[in-house]
mmCIF file of C-alpha atoms and ligand atoms in Angstrom:
data_model
loop_
_atom_site.group_PDB
_atom_site.id
_atom_site.type_symbol
_atom_site.label_atom_id
_atom_site.label_comp_id
_atom_site.label_asym_id
_atom_site.label_seq_id
_atom_site.Cartn_x
_atom_site.Cartn_y
_atom_site.Cartn_z
ATOM 1 C CA UNK A 66 -74.146 -17.491 171.413
ATOM 2 C CA UNK A 67 -75.813 -14.189 170.552
ATOM 3 C CA UNK A 68 -79.292 -13.203 169.429
ATOM 4 C CA UNK A 69 -79.709 -11.654 165.998
ATOM 5 C CA UNK A 70 -83.078 -10.462 164.711
ATOM 6 C CA UNK A 71 -83.644 -10.901 160.982
ATOM 7 C CA UNK A 72 -86.406 -9.332 158.900
ATOM 8 C CA UNK A 73 -87.096 -11.009 155.583
ATOM 9 C CA UNK A 74 -88.429 -9.505 152.359
ATOM 10 C CA UNK A 75 -92.006 -9.973 153.581
ATOM 11 C CA UNK A 76 -91.287 -8.012 156.742
ATOM 12 C CA UNK A 77 -91.448 -11.081 158.970
ATOM 13 C CA UNK A 78 -89.042 -10.993 161.884
ATOM 14 C CA UNK A 79 -87.326 -13.892 163.556
ATOM 15 C CA UNK A 80 -84.728 -13.884 166.305
ATOM 16 C CA UNK A 81 -81.921 -16.352 165.665
ATOM 17 C CA UNK A 82 -79.425 -17.838 168.066
ATOM 18 C CA UNK A 83 -76.074 -17.310 166.419
ATOM 19 C CA UNK A 84 -72.916 -19.106 167.556
ATOM 20 C CA UNK A 85 -69.776 -17.002 167.827
ATOM 21 C CA UNK A 86 -67.275 -19.780 168.359
ATOM 22 C CA UNK A 87 -67.505 -21.996 165.278
ATOM 23 C CA UNK A 88 -66.024 -19.698 162.672
ATOM 24 C CA UNK A 89 -69.104 -19.132 160.524
ATOM 25 C CA UNK A 90 -69.687 -15.742 158.974
ATOM 26 C CA UNK A 91 -73.140 -14.196 159.171
ATOM 27 C CA UNK A 92 -74.068 -15.212 155.605
ATOM 28 C CA UNK A 93 -73.324 -18.842 156.441
ATOM 29 C CA UNK A 94 -75.407 -18.592 159.598
ATOM 30 C CA UNK A 95 -78.347 -17.145 157.647
ATOM 31 C CA UNK A 96 -78.102 -19.938 155.098
ATOM 32 C CA UNK A 97 -77.993 -22.476 157.909
ATOM 33 C CA UNK A 98 -81.317 -21.036 159.071
ATOM 34 C CA UNK A 99 -82.576 -21.617 155.514
ATOM 35 C CA UNK A 100 -82.756 -18.036 154.377
ATOM 36 C CA UNK A 101 -82.566 -18.112 150.611
ATOM 37 C CA UNK A 102 -79.243 -16.377 150.002
ATOM 38 C CA UNK A 103 -77.543 -17.400 146.782
ATOM 39 C CA UNK A 104 -74.000 -16.529 147.891
ATOM 40 C CA UNK A 105 -72.705 -17.202 144.395
ATOM 41 C CA UNK A 106 -69.242 -15.900 145.282
ATOM 42 C CA UNK A 107 -68.994 -18.243 148.235
ATOM 43 C CA UNK A 108 -68.496 -15.479 150.755
ATOM 44 C CA UNK A 109 -65.767 -13.542 148.943
ATOM 45 C CA UNK A 110 -67.635 -10.251 149.196
ATOM 46 C CA UNK A 111 -68.134 -10.042 145.431
ATOM 47 C CA UNK A 112 -71.673 -11.091 144.474
ATOM 48 C CA UNK A 113 -73.695 -8.926 146.888
ATOM 49 C CA UNK A 114 -76.428 -11.558 147.158
ATOM 50 C CA UNK A 115 -75.918 -11.409 150.927
ATOM 51 C CA UNK A 116 -76.672 -7.671 151.067
ATOM 52 C CA UNK A 117 -78.261 -6.707 154.377
ATOM 53 C CA UNK A 118 -79.410 -3.485 155.966
ATOM 54 C CA UNK A 119 -78.333 -3.114 159.586
ATOM 55 C CA UNK A 120 -81.256 -1.800 161.634
ATOM 56 C CA UNK A 121 -79.618 -1.862 165.049
ATOM 57 C CA UNK A 122 -76.145 -2.570 166.381
ATOM 58 C CA UNK A 123 -74.025 -1.325 163.477
ATOM 59 C CA UNK A 124 -71.561 0.213 165.915
ATOM 60 C CA UNK A 125 -70.578 -3.240 167.160
ATOM 61 C CA UNK A 126 -69.755 -4.727 163.768
ATOM 62 C CA UNK A 127 -66.295 -5.163 162.375
ATOM 63 C CA UNK A 128 -65.689 -2.303 159.913
ATOM 64 C CA UNK A 129 -66.053 -2.723 156.134
ATOM 65 C CA UNK A 130 -62.863 -3.599 154.317
ATOM 66 C CA UNK A 131 -62.059 -2.049 150.908
ATOM 67 C CA UNK A 132 -63.353 -5.069 149.041
ATOM 68 C CA UNK A 133 -66.743 -4.890 150.753
ATOM 69 C CA UNK A 134 -66.966 -1.145 150.171
ATOM 70 C CA UNK A 135 -66.174 -1.605 146.468
ATOM 71 C CA UNK A 136 -68.931 -4.197 146.101
ATOM 72 C CA UNK A 137 -71.468 -2.099 148.011
ATOM 73 C CA UNK A 138 -70.568 0.837 145.741
ATOM 74 C CA UNK A 139 -71.857 -1.112 142.743
ATOM 75 C CA UNK A 140 -75.337 -1.542 144.254
ATOM 76 C CA UNK A 141 -77.904 1.060 143.265
ATOM 77 C CA UNK A 142 -79.864 0.553 146.474
ATOM 78 C CA UNK A 143 -77.028 0.455 149.001
ATOM 79 C CA UNK A 144 -76.932 3.080 151.717
ATOM 80 C CA UNK A 145 -74.928 3.797 154.848
ATOM 81 C CA UNK A 146 -76.622 0.915 156.676
ATOM 82 C CA UNK A 147 -75.723 -1.635 154.022
ATOM 83 C CA UNK A 148 -73.337 -4.488 154.702
ATOM 84 C CA UNK A 149 -72.465 -7.825 153.166
ATOM 85 C CA UNK A 150 -73.374 -10.574 155.610
ATOM 86 C CA UNK A 151 -70.456 -12.735 154.470
ATOM 87 C CA UNK A 152 -68.028 -10.083 155.676
ATOM 88 C CA UNK A 153 -69.425 -10.036 159.212
ATOM 89 C CA UNK A 154 -67.989 -12.373 161.823
ATOM 90 C CA UNK A 155 -70.457 -12.853 164.671
ATOM 91 C CA UNK A 156 -68.870 -11.891 167.987
ATOM 92 C CA UNK A 157 -70.148 -11.719 171.552
ATOM 93 C CA UNK A 158 -70.409 -7.919 171.490
ATOM 94 C CA UNK A 159 -72.905 -8.115 168.596
ATOM 95 C CA UNK A 160 -75.718 -9.485 170.760
ATOM 96 C CA UNK A 161 -78.971 -7.733 169.830
ATOM 97 C CA UNK A 162 -77.971 -7.066 166.224
ATOM 98 C CA UNK A 163 -80.987 -6.427 164.036
ATOM 99 C CA UNK A 164 -80.967 -6.554 160.252
ATOM 100 C CA UNK A 165 -83.130 -6.710 157.161
ATOM 101 C CA UNK A 166 -82.372 -8.897 154.168
ATOM 102 C CA UNK A 167 -82.020 -6.738 151.064
ATOM 103 C CA UNK A 168 -80.749 -8.787 148.153
ATOM 104 C CA UNK A 169 -83.806 -11.045 147.956
ATOM 105 C CA UNK A 170 -86.098 -8.167 147.138
ATOM 106 C CA UNK A 171 -84.212 -7.411 143.960
ATOM 107 C CA UNK A 172 -83.713 -11.026 142.905
HETATM 108 S S1 LIG B 282 -71.800 -14.147 149.577
HETATM 109 FE FE1 LIG B 282 -71.178 -13.032 147.837
HETATM 110 S S2 LIG B 282 -70.937 -11.040 148.638
HETATM 111 FE FE2 LIG B 282 -71.473 -12.173 150.361
#
């Protein structure tokens, strides 16, 4: 179990307890906490509705694969801190990760 701090579109922050041993990706965890992420591609890294900005802890994340980079490239507001939550597998070394939800603001 790790702690992940999430800032929503309104700037409200909440620290979530995120399991690392049940095979959920970060998008699925956020949905389980009832964040309103459409995830229309089902976690394939294609729809970008799970776009997040990593505020802290980016160095501990698994690197972007080509598919994720291609999708992020299509977003006008993506920057070097952007990731797709569905492509992140929570792991013990990610404790303290902090992120901001991005896709909701454009929806
Ligand atoms: S859920 Fe579609 S890109 Fe992550």
